Amino acid sequence: MTYVDAHLDLPLLRPGDAGYDDEVAGFQLGFAQRPAVVVPARSAADVVAAVRYAAARGLPVGVQATGHGLPGGYDGGMLVSTRRMDGICVDPGAGTVRVQAGVRWGRVAAAAEPYGLAPLNGSAPSVGAVSYTLGGGLGILAREFGYAADHVRWLEAVTADGELRHVTPESDPELYWALLGAGQSIALVTELEIGLVPVRTLYGGSLAFDGRVVDPASVLRVYADWTRTVPDGLTSSFAAVPYPDLPTLPPHLRGRYVVSIRVAHTGAGGERIVAPLREAGPLLSDSLRVMPYAESHTIHGDPDFPHAYHGDSAVLRDLDVERAGDVLKATGPDAPGMCVVQVNHLGGALARPAPNAVPYREGRFLVRLLTVGEREQARAVLDPAFALLADDTLGRSLNFAFGAGDRNSGLYDPETRKRLARVKETYDPANLFRRNYGV
């Protein structure tokens, strides 16, 4: 049963209590977490009380918004659940939106749409806006506008001393810099204000090919060559997905190995720009069109139901198509477990410097791999695949390290890592907040 701790004055959930399992579960079913206590926070004041309670007892603290990626290593500690903190406030005159820690991007997009504005959200509307942004935030319009983190005006965060701080580049420049790129490993962010962009419509969608009819590596080569010709305002990605033969899937996907190129562009001439991609082979489907921004989530068509997966990423200084082709062979339909490959084209506004800790801005591509199965089975597929890309790898992306919470290497370049360590020592010397993935 849920009860109120006399020293916390908040409802707590412990293992075995009704609702505990639902609270610690989420979108990611690949592994379980068993914190000693869960605090279902409803306000910043609740988060302050929870942090003070945990600090006094030496309990490590994790935070979870929507569960797309779960905090790791909190067995025996405290998990702060922020899903009930769901306030949104759009200021159309300033072109900004304030979002609390549990808000998901789909609601932000819907709130901004009547004003002809759009958030710099990712491909899935069910992802938490705040945690996504704290990890950088690589959105569907990223090459035109940069990382979501680059547009944050201020944050409210609870530090390890139990204080709620209003953090701006002027008031706390080092803490502001660190929070935007380090996730919630230095403080727990309860709210932020972020800039919106004036976008009502875009040209977007996907071109899909049958990977058993067209060589996936040849499609990737066409895509990689094409990215060298596109304007900075065009954002795109390549994906290879072996779909299972399930009746719940659309007929054109069922049991197929689908290779696709996804595009989002707010400028003119979209159809002309993508024309060379149509030469890669016979199309399985074509959803490219001018669409309202509210339909932008259809470009990637990410699954909206919880499932088990593990994943990791590599930011590349450039894409060696031959080696990437070997990755496709190693992760295709004949791989030991189902594996999804995605290659994001970086550069453009993503390469611009910004006062935050988002690293590897010189990277030209991001390779993301997701696979199913137990963690060790997943690593048996992922590690050899990423080893093929090692010569061009700059590091890893925090927001795409799903189920790899025990691996800290490569998330930041040496200078960024040292600076983050200094900020951590200043604001959380006892390491109360551990590394978080709860987007």
CSV table of N, CA, C and O in Angstrom, one decimal, residues 314-418:
chain,number,residue,atom,x,y,z
A,314,ALA,N,27.2,5.6,-32.1
A,314,ALA,CA,28.6,6.1,-32.4
A,314,ALA,C,28.5,7.3,-33.2
A,314,ALA,O,27.8,7.4,-34.2
A,315,VAL,N,29.1,8.4,-32.7
A,315,VAL,CA,29.2,9.7,-33.4
A,315,VAL,C,30.5,9.5,-34.3
A,315,VAL,O,31.6,9.3,-33.8
A,316,LEU,N,30.3,9.7,-35.6
A,316,LEU,CA,31.4,9.5,-36.5
A,316,LEU,C,31.9,10.8,-37.1
A,316,LEU,O,31.1,11.7,-37.5
A,317,ARG,N,33.2,10.9,-37.3
A,317,ARG,CA,33.8,12.1,-38.0
A,317,ARG,C,33.4,12.0,-39.5
A,317,ARG,O,33.4,13.0,-40.1
A,318,ASP,N,33.2,10.8,-40.0
A,318,ASP,CA,32.7,10.6,-41.4
A,318,ASP,C,32.2,9.2,-41.5
A,318,ASP,O,32.5,8.4,-40.6
A,319,LEU,N,31.5,8.9,-42.6
A,319,LEU,CA,30.9,7.6,-42.8
A,319,LEU,C,31.7,6.9,-43.8
A,319,LEU,O,31.7,7.2,-45.0
A,320,ASP,N,32.4,5.8,-43.4
A,320,ASP,CA,33.1,4.9,-44.3
A,320,ASP,C,32.0,3.9,-44.8
A,320,ASP,O,31.6,3.0,-44.1
A,321,VAL,N,31.6,4.1,-46.0
A,321,VAL,CA,30.4,3.3,-46.5
A,321,VAL,C,30.7,1.8,-46.6
A,321,VAL,O,29.8,1.0,-46.3
A,322,GLU,N,32.0,1.5,-46.9
A,322,GLU,CA,32.3,0.0,-46.9
A,322,GLU,C,32.1,-0.6,-45.5
A,322,GLU,O,31.6,-1.7,-45.4
A,323,ARG,N,32.7,0.1,-44.5
A,323,ARG,CA,32.6,-0.5,-43.2
A,323,ARG,C,31.1,-0.4,-42.7
A,323,ARG,O,30.6,-1.4,-42.0
A,324,ALA,N,30.4,0.6,-43.0
A,324,ALA,CA,29.0,0.7,-42.7
A,324,ALA,C,28.2,-0.4,-43.4
A,324,ALA,O,27.2,-1.0,-42.8
A,325,GLY,N,28.6,-0.8,-44.6
A,325,GLY,CA,28.0,-1.9,-45.3
A,325,GLY,C,28.2,-3.2,-44.5
A,325,GLY,O,27.3,-4.0,-44.4
A,326,ASP,N,29.4,-3.3,-43.9
A,326,ASP,CA,29.7,-4.5,-43.1
A,326,ASP,C,28.8,-4.6,-41.9
A,326,ASP,O,28.4,-5.6,-41.4
A,327,VAL,N,28.5,-3.4,-41.3
A,327,VAL,CA,27.6,-3.3,-40.2
A,327,VAL,C,26.2,-3.8,-40.6
A,327,VAL,O,25.6,-4.5,-39.9
A,328,LEU,N,25.8,-3.4,-41.8
A,328,LEU,CA,24.4,-3.8,-42.2
A,328,LEU,C,24.4,-5.3,-42.4
A,328,LEU,O,23.4,-6.0,-42.1
A,329,LYS,N,25.5,-5.9,-42.9
A,329,LYS,CA,25.5,-7.4,-43.0
A,329,LYS,C,25.5,-8.1,-41.7
A,329,LYS,O,24.8,-9.1,-41.5
A,330,ALA,N,26.2,-7.5,-40.7
A,330,ALA,CA,26.3,-8.1,-39.4
A,330,ALA,C,25.0,-8.0,-38.6
A,330,ALA,O,24.7,-8.7,-37.6
A,331,THR,N,24.1,-7.0,-39.0
A,331,THR,CA,22.9,-6.7,-38.2
A,331,THR,C,21.6,-7.0,-39.0
A,331,THR,O,20.6,-6.6,-38.5
A,332,GLY,N,21.7,-7.6,-40.2
A,332,GLY,CA,20.6,-7.8,-41.0
A,332,GLY,C,19.7,-8.9,-40.5
A,332,GLY,O,19.8,-9.4,-39.4
A,333,PRO,N,18.8,-9.4,-41.4
A,333,PRO,CA,17.9,-10.4,-41.0
A,333,PRO,C,18.5,-11.7,-40.5
A,333,PRO,O,17.8,-12.5,-39.7
A,334,ASP,N,19.7,-12.0,-40.8
A,334,ASP,CA,20.4,-13.2,-40.4
A,334,ASP,C,21.2,-13.1,-39.1
A,334,ASP,O,21.8,-14.0,-38.6
A,335,ALA,N,21.1,-11.9,-38.5
A,335,ALA,CA,21.8,-11.7,-37.2
A,335,ALA,C,21.2,-12.5,-36.1
A,335,ALA,O,20.0,-12.9,-36.2
A,336,PRO,N,21.9,-12.8,-35.0
A,336,PRO,CA,21.4,-13.6,-33.9
A,336,PRO,C,20.1,-13.1,-33.3
A,336,PRO,O,19.2,-13.8,-32.8
A,337,GLY,N,19.9,-11.7,-33.3
A,337,GLY,CA,18.7,-11.1,-32.8
A,337,GLY,C,18.3,-10.0,-33.7
A,337,GLY,O,19.1,-9.4,-34.5
A,338,MET,N,17.0,-9.6,-33.6
A,338,MET,CA,16.5,-8.5,-34.5
A,338,MET,C,17.3,-7.2,-34.1
A,338,MET,O,17.4,-6.9,-33.0
A,339,CYS,N,17.8,-6.6,-35.1
A,339,CYS,CA,18.6,-5.4,-34.9
A,339,CYS,C,18.2,-4.3,-35.9
A,339,CYS,O,18.0,-4.5,-37.1
A,340,VAL,N,18.0,-3.1,-35.3
A,340,VAL,CA,17.6,-1.9,-36.1
A,340,VAL,C,18.8,-1.0,-36.2
A,340,VAL,O,19.4,-0.7,-35.3
A,341,VAL,N,19.1,-0.6,-37.5
A,341,VAL,CA,20.2,0.3,-37.8
A,341,VAL,C,19.6,1.7,-38.2
A,341,VAL,O,18.7,1.8,-39.0
A,342,GLN,N,20.1,2.8,-37.6
A,342,GLN,CA,19.8,4.1,-38.1
A,342,GLN,C,21.1,4.9,-38.2
A,342,GLN,O,21.9,4.9,-37.3
A,343,VAL,N,21.1,5.7,-39.3
A,343,VAL,CA,22.3,6.6,-39.6
A,343,VAL,C,21.7,8.0,-39.7
A,343,VAL,O,21.0,8.2,-40.7
A,344,ASN,N,22.0,8.8,-38.8
A,344,ASN,CA,21.6,10.2,-38.9
A,344,ASN,C,22.7,11.1,-39.5
A,344,ASN,O,23.8,11.0,-39.1
A,345,HIS,N,22.3,12.0,-40.4
A,345,HIS,CA,23.2,13.0,-41.0
A,345,HIS,C,23.3,14.1,-40.0
A,345,HIS,O,22.3,14.8,-39.7
A,346,LEU,N,24.4,14.5,-39.6
A,346,LEU,CA,24.7,15.6,-38.7
A,346,LEU,C,25.2,16.8,-39.4
A,346,LEU,O,24.9,16.9,-40.6
A,347,GLY,N,25.9,17.7,-38.8
A,347,GLY,CA,26.4,18.9,-39.5
A,347,GLY,C,25.3,20.0,-39.5
A,347,GLY,O,24.3,20.0,-38.7
A,348,GLY,N,25.4,21.0,-40.3
A,348,GLY,CA,24.5,22.1,-40.4
A,348,GLY,C,24.6,22.8,-39.1
A,348,GLY,O,25.6,23.1,-38.5
A,349,ALA,N,23.4,23.2,-38.5
A,349,ALA,CA,23.3,23.9,-37.3
A,349,ALA,C,23.8,23.1,-36.1
A,349,ALA,O,24.2,23.7,-35.0
A,350,LEU,N,23.9,21.8,-36.2
A,350,LEU,CA,24.4,20.9,-35.1
A,350,LEU,C,25.9,21.2,-34.9
A,350,LEU,O,26.4,20.9,-33.8
A,351,ALA,N,26.6,21.7,-35.9
A,351,ALA,CA,28.0,21.9,-35.7
A,351,ALA,C,28.3,23.3,-35.1
A,351,ALA,O,29.5,23.5,-34.8
A,352,ARG,N,27.3,24.1,-34.9
A,352,ARG,CA,27.6,25.4,-34.3
A,352,ARG,C,27.9,25.3,-32.8
A,352,ARG,O,27.3,24.6,-32.1
A,353,PRO,N,28.9,26.1,-32.3
A,353,PRO,CA,29.1,26.1,-30.9
A,353,PRO,C,28.0,26.7,-30.1
A,353,PRO,O,27.2,27.5,-30.6
A,354,ALA,N,27.8,26.2,-28.9
A,354,ALA,CA,26.7,26.6,-28.0
A,354,ALA,C,27.2,26.5,-26.5
A,354,ALA,O,28.1,25.7,-26.2
A,355,PRO,N,26.7,27.3,-25.6
A,355,PRO,CA,27.1,27.3,-24.2
A,355,PRO,C,26.5,26.1,-23.4
A,355,PRO,O,25.8,26.3,-22.4
A,356,ASN,N,26.8,24.9,-23.9
A,356,ASN,CA,26.3,23.7,-23.2
A,356,ASN,C,27.3,22.6,-23.4
A,356,ASN,O,28.3,22.7,-24.2
A,357,ALA,N,27.1,21.5,-22.7
A,357,ALA,CA,28.0,20.3,-22.7
A,357,ALA,C,27.7,19.3,-23.8
A,357,ALA,O,28.2,18.2,-23.7
A,358,VAL,N,26.9,19.6,-24.8
A,358,VAL,CA,26.6,18.6,-25.8
A,358,VAL,C,27.9,18.5,-26.6
A,358,VAL,O,28.4,19.4,-27.3
A,359,PRO,N,28.5,17.2,-26.7
A,359,PRO,CA,29.8,17.1,-27.3
A,359,PRO,C,29.8,16.7,-28.8
A,359,PRO,O,28.7,16.5,-29.3
A,360,TYR,N,31.0,16.5,-29.3
A,360,TYR,CA,31.2,16.0,-30.7
A,360,TYR,C,30.4,16.7,-31.8
A,360,TYR,O,29.8,16.1,-32.7
A,361,ARG,N,30.4,18.0,-31.7
A,361,ARG,CA,29.7,18.8,-32.7
A,361,ARG,C,30.4,18.7,-34.1
A,361,ARG,O,29.8,19.1,-35.1
A,362,GLU,N,31.6,18.3,-34.1
A,362,GLU,CA,32.3,18.1,-35.4
A,362,GLU,C,31.9,16.8,-36.1
A,362,GLU,O,32.2,16.6,-37.3
A,363,GLY,N,31.1,16.0,-35.5
A,363,GLY,CA,30.6,14.7,-36.1
A,363,GLY,C,29.8,14.9,-37.3
A,363,GLY,O,29.0,15.9,-37.3
A,364,ARG,N,29.9,14.1,-38.3
A,364,ARG,CA,29.1,14.2,-39.5
A,364,ARG,C,28.0,13.2,-39.6
A,364,ARG,O,27.0,13.4,-40.3
A,365,PHE,N,28.1,12.1,-38.8
A,365,PHE,CA,27.0,11.1,-38.8
A,365,PHE,C,26.9,10.5,-37.4
A,365,PHE,O,27.9,10.5,-36.7
A,366,LEU,N,25.7,10.0,-37.1
A,366,LEU,CA,25.5,9.3,-35.9
A,366,LEU,C,24.9,7.9,-36.3
A,366,LEU,O,23.9,7.9,-37.0
A,367,VAL,N,25.5,6.9,-35.9
A,367,VAL,CA,25.0,5.5,-36.1
A,367,VAL,C,24.4,5.0,-34.8
A,367,VAL,O,25.1,5.0,-33.8
A,368,ARG,N,23.2,4.6,-34.9
A,368,ARG,CA,22.4,4.0,-33.8
A,368,ARG,C,22.0,2.6,-34.1
A,368,ARG,O,21.5,2.3,-35.1
A,369,LEU,N,22.3,1.7,-33.1
A,369,LEU,CA,21.9,0.3,-33.2
A,369,LEU,C,21.0,-0.1,-32.1
A,369,LEU,O,21.3,0.2,-30.9
A,370,LEU,N,19.9,-0.7,-32.3
A,370,LEU,CA,19.0,-1.2,-31.3
A,370,LEU,C,18.8,-2.7,-31.6
A,370,LEU,O,18.7,-3.1,-32.7
A,371,THR,N,18.8,-3.5,-30.5
A,371,THR,CA,18.5,-4.9,-30.7
A,371,THR,C,17.7,-5.4,-29.5
A,371,THR,O,17.7,-4.8,-28.5
A,372,VAL,N,17.1,-6.6,-29.7
A,372,VAL,CA,16.3,-7.2,-28.6
A,372,VAL,C,17.1,-8.3,-28.0
A,372,VAL,O,18.2,-8.6,-28.4
A,373,GLY,N,16.5,-8.8,-26.9
A,373,GLY,CA,17.2,-9.9,-26.2
A,373,GLY,C,17.8,-9.4,-24.8
A,373,GLY,O,17.7,-8.3,-24.5
A,374,GLU,N,18.4,-10.4,-24.1
A,374,GLU,CA,19.0,-10.0,-22.8
A,374,GLU,C,20.3,-9.1,-23.1
A,374,GLU,O,20.8,-9.1,-24.2
A,375,ARG,N,20.7,-8.5,-22.0
A,375,ARG,CA,21.8,-7.5,-22.2
A,375,ARG,C,23.1,-8.1,-22.8
A,375,ARG,O,23.7,-7.6,-23.7
A,376,GLU,N,23.5,-9.3,-22.3
A,376,GLU,CA,24.7,-9.9,-22.8
A,376,GLU,C,24.5,-10.4,-24.3
A,376,GLU,O,25.4,-10.3,-25.1
A,377,GLN,N,23.3,-10.8,-24.6
A,377,GLN,CA,23.0,-11.2,-26.0
A,377,GLN,C,23.1,-9.9,-26.9
A,377,GLN,O,23.6,-10.0,-28.0
A,378,ALA,N,22.5,-8.8,-26.4
A,378,ALA,CA,22.6,-7.6,-27.1
A,378,ALA,C,24.0,-7.1,-27.4
A,378,ALA,O,24.4,-6.7,-28.5
A,379,ARG,N,24.8,-7.2,-26.3
A,379,ARG,CA,26.2,-6.7,-26.5
A,379,ARG,C,27.0,-7.6,-27.5
A,379,ARG,O,27.9,-7.1,-28.2
A,380,ALA,N,26.6,-8.9,-27.5
A,380,ALA,CA,27.3,-9.8,-28.5
A,380,ALA,C,27.0,-9.4,-29.9
A,380,ALA,O,27.8,-9.7,-30.8
A,381,VAL,N,25.9,-8.7,-30.2
A,381,VAL,CA,25.6,-8.2,-31.5
A,381,VAL,C,26.2,-6.8,-31.7
A,381,VAL,O,26.8,-6.4,-32.7
A,382,LEU,N,26.0,-5.9,-30.6
A,382,LEU,CA,26.3,-4.5,-30.8
A,382,LEU,C,27.8,-4.3,-30.8
A,382,LEU,O,28.3,-3.5,-31.6
A,383,ASP,N,28.6,-4.9,-29.9
A,383,ASP,CA,30.0,-4.6,-29.8
A,383,ASP,C,30.8,-4.9,-31.1
A,383,ASP,O,31.6,-4.1,-31.5
A,384,PRO,N,30.6,-6.1,-31.7
A,384,PRO,CA,31.3,-6.3,-33.0
A,384,PRO,C,30.9,-5.3,-34.1
A,384,PRO,O,31.7,-4.9,-34.9
A,385,ALA,N,29.6,-4.9,-34.1
A,385,ALA,CA,29.2,-4.0,-35.1
A,385,ALA,C,29.8,-2.6,-34.9
A,385,ALA,O,30.3,-2.0,-35.9
A,386,PHE,N,29.9,-2.1,-33.7
A,386,PHE,CA,30.5,-0.8,-33.4
A,386,PHE,C,32.0,-0.9,-33.6
A,386,PHE,O,32.6,0.1,-34.0
A,387,ALA,N,32.6,-2.1,-33.4
A,387,ALA,CA,34.0,-2.2,-33.6
A,387,ALA,C,34.4,-1.9,-35.1
A,387,ALA,O,35.5,-1.4,-35.4
A,388,LEU,N,33.5,-2.2,-36.0
A,388,LEU,CA,33.7,-2.0,-37.4
A,388,LEU,C,33.9,-0.5,-37.7
A,388,LEU,O,34.5,-0.1,-38.7
A,389,LEU,N,33.3,0.3,-36.8
A,389,LEU,CA,33.3,1.8,-37.1
A,389,LEU,C,34.3,2.5,-36.2
A,389,LEU,O,34.3,3.7,-36.2
A,390,ALA,N,35.1,1.8,-35.5
A,390,ALA,CA,36.0,2.4,-34.4
A,390,ALA,C,36.9,3.4,-35.0
A,390,ALA,O,37.2,4.4,-34.3
A,391,ASP,N,37.4,3.2,-36.2
A,391,ASP,CA,38.4,4.1,-36.7
A,391,ASP,C,37.9,5.5,-36.9
A,391,ASP,O,38.6,6.5,-36.9
A,392,ASP,N,36.6,5.6,-37.2
A,392,ASP,CA,36.0,6.9,-37.4
A,392,ASP,C,35.1,7.4,-36.2
A,392,ASP,O,34.5,8.5,-36.3
A,393,THR,N,35.1,6.7,-35.1
A,393,THR,CA,34.2,7.0,-34.0
A,393,THR,C,34.9,8.1,-33.1
A,393,THR,O,36.0,8.0,-32.6
A,394,LEU,N,34.1,9.2,-32.9
A,394,LEU,CA,34.5,10.2,-31.9
A,394,LEU,C,34.0,9.9,-30.5
A,394,LEU,O,34.7,10.2,-29.5
A,395,GLY,N,32.9,9.3,-30.4
A,395,GLY,CA,32.3,9.0,-29.1
A,395,GLY,C,30.9,8.5,-29.2
A,395,GLY,O,30.4,8.1,-30.3
A,396,ARG,N,30.1,8.5,-28.1
A,396,ARG,CA,28.8,8.0,-28.0
A,396,ARG,C,27.8,9.1,-27.7
A,396,ARG,O,28.2,10.1,-27.2
A,397,SER,N,26.5,8.9,-27.9
A,397,SER,CA,25.5,9.9,-27.6
A,397,SER,C,24.7,9.5,-26.4
A,397,SER,O,24.2,8.3,-26.3
A,398,LEU,N,24.6,10.4,-25.4
A,398,LEU,CA,23.9,10.0,-24.1
A,398,LEU,C,22.5,9.6,-24.3
A,398,LEU,O,22.0,8.7,-23.7
A,399,ASN,N,21.8,10.3,-25.2
A,399,ASN,CA,20.4,10.0,-25.4
A,399,ASN,C,20.1,8.7,-26.1
A,399,ASN,O,19.0,8.2,-26.1
A,400,PHE,N,21.1,8.1,-26.7
A,400,PHE,CA,21.0,6.8,-27.4
A,400,PHE,C,21.8,5.7,-26.8
A,400,PHE,O,22.3,4.8,-27.6
A,401,ALA,N,22.0,5.7,-25.5
A,401,ALA,CA,22.7,4.6,-24.8
A,401,ALA,C,21.7,3.9,-24.0
A,401,ALA,O,21.7,3.9,-22.8
A,402,PHE,N,20.8,3.2,-24.7
A,402,PHE,CA,19.7,2.5,-24.1
A,402,PHE,C,20.2,1.1,-23.4
A,402,PHE,O,20.7,0.3,-24.1
A,403,GLY,N,20.0,1.0,-22.1
A,403,GLY,CA,20.3,-0.2,-21.5
A,403,GLY,C,21.8,-0.4,-21.3
A,403,GLY,O,22.3,-1.5,-21.1
A,404,ALA,N,22.6,0.6,-21.5
A,404,ALA,CA,24.1,0.5,-21.4
A,404,ALA,C,24.5,1.4,-20.2
A,404,ALA,O,25.6,2.0,-20.3
A,405,GLY,N,23.7,1.5,-19.1
A,405,GLY,CA,24.0,2.4,-18.0
A,405,GLY,C,25.3,2.1,-17.3
A,405,GLY,O,25.7,2.9,-16.5
A,406,ASP,N,25.9,0.9,-17.5
A,406,ASP,CA,27.1,0.6,-16.8
A,406,ASP,C,28.4,1.0,-17.6
A,406,ASP,O,29.5,0.8,-17.2
A,407,ARG,N,28.2,1.7,-18.8
A,407,ARG,CA,29.3,2.0,-19.6
A,407,ARG,C,29.3,3.6,-19.7
A,407,ARG,O,28.4,4.1,-20.4
A,408,ASN,N,30.3,4.2,-19.1
A,408,ASN,CA,30.4,5.6,-19.2
A,408,ASN,C,31.4,6.1,-20.3
A,408,ASN,O,31.4,7.3,-20.6
A,409,SER,N,32.2,5.2,-20.8
A,409,SER,CA,33.3,5.6,-21.7
A,409,SER,C,32.7,6.2,-23.0
A,409,SER,O,31.7,5.7,-23.5
A,410,GLY,N,33.4,7.2,-23.5
A,410,GLY,CA,33.0,7.7,-24.8
A,410,GLY,C,31.9,8.7,-24.8
A,410,GLY,O,31.6,9.2,-25.9
A,411,LEU,N,31.2,9.0,-23.7
A,411,LEU,CA,30.1,9.9,-23.8
A,411,LEU,C,30.5,11.3,-24.0
A,411,LEU,O,29.7,12.1,-24.5
A,412,TYR,N,31.7,11.7,-23.6
A,412,TYR,CA,32.2,13.0,-23.7
A,412,TYR,C,33.7,13.0,-24.2
A,412,TYR,O,34.4,12.1,-23.8
A,413,ASP,N,34.1,14.1,-24.8
A,413,ASP,CA,35.5,14.2,-25.1
A,413,ASP,C,36.2,14.6,-23.8
A,413,ASP,O,35.6,15.0,-22.9
A,414,PRO,N,37.6,14.4,-23.8
A,414,PRO,CA,38.3,14.6,-22.5
A,414,PRO,C,38.1,15.9,-21.9
A,414,PRO,O,38.0,16.0,-20.7
A,415,GLU,N,38.1,17.0,-22.6
A,415,GLU,CA,38.0,18.3,-22.0
A,415,GLU,C,36.6,18.5,-21.4
A,415,GLU,O,36.4,19.1,-20.3
A,416,THR,N,35.6,18.1,-22.2
A,416,THR,CA,34.2,18.2,-21.6
A,416,THR,C,34.0,17.3,-20.4
A,416,THR,O,33.4,17.8,-19.4
A,417,ARG,N,34.6,16.2,-20.4
A,417,ARG,CA,34.5,15.3,-19.2
A,417,ARG,C,35.2,15.9,-18.0
A,417,ARG,O,34.6,15.9,-16.9
A,418,LYS,N,36.3,16.5,-18.2
A,418,LYS,CA,37.0,17.2,-17.1
A,418,LYS,C,36.2,18.3,-16.5
A,418,LYS,O,36.1,18.5,-15.3
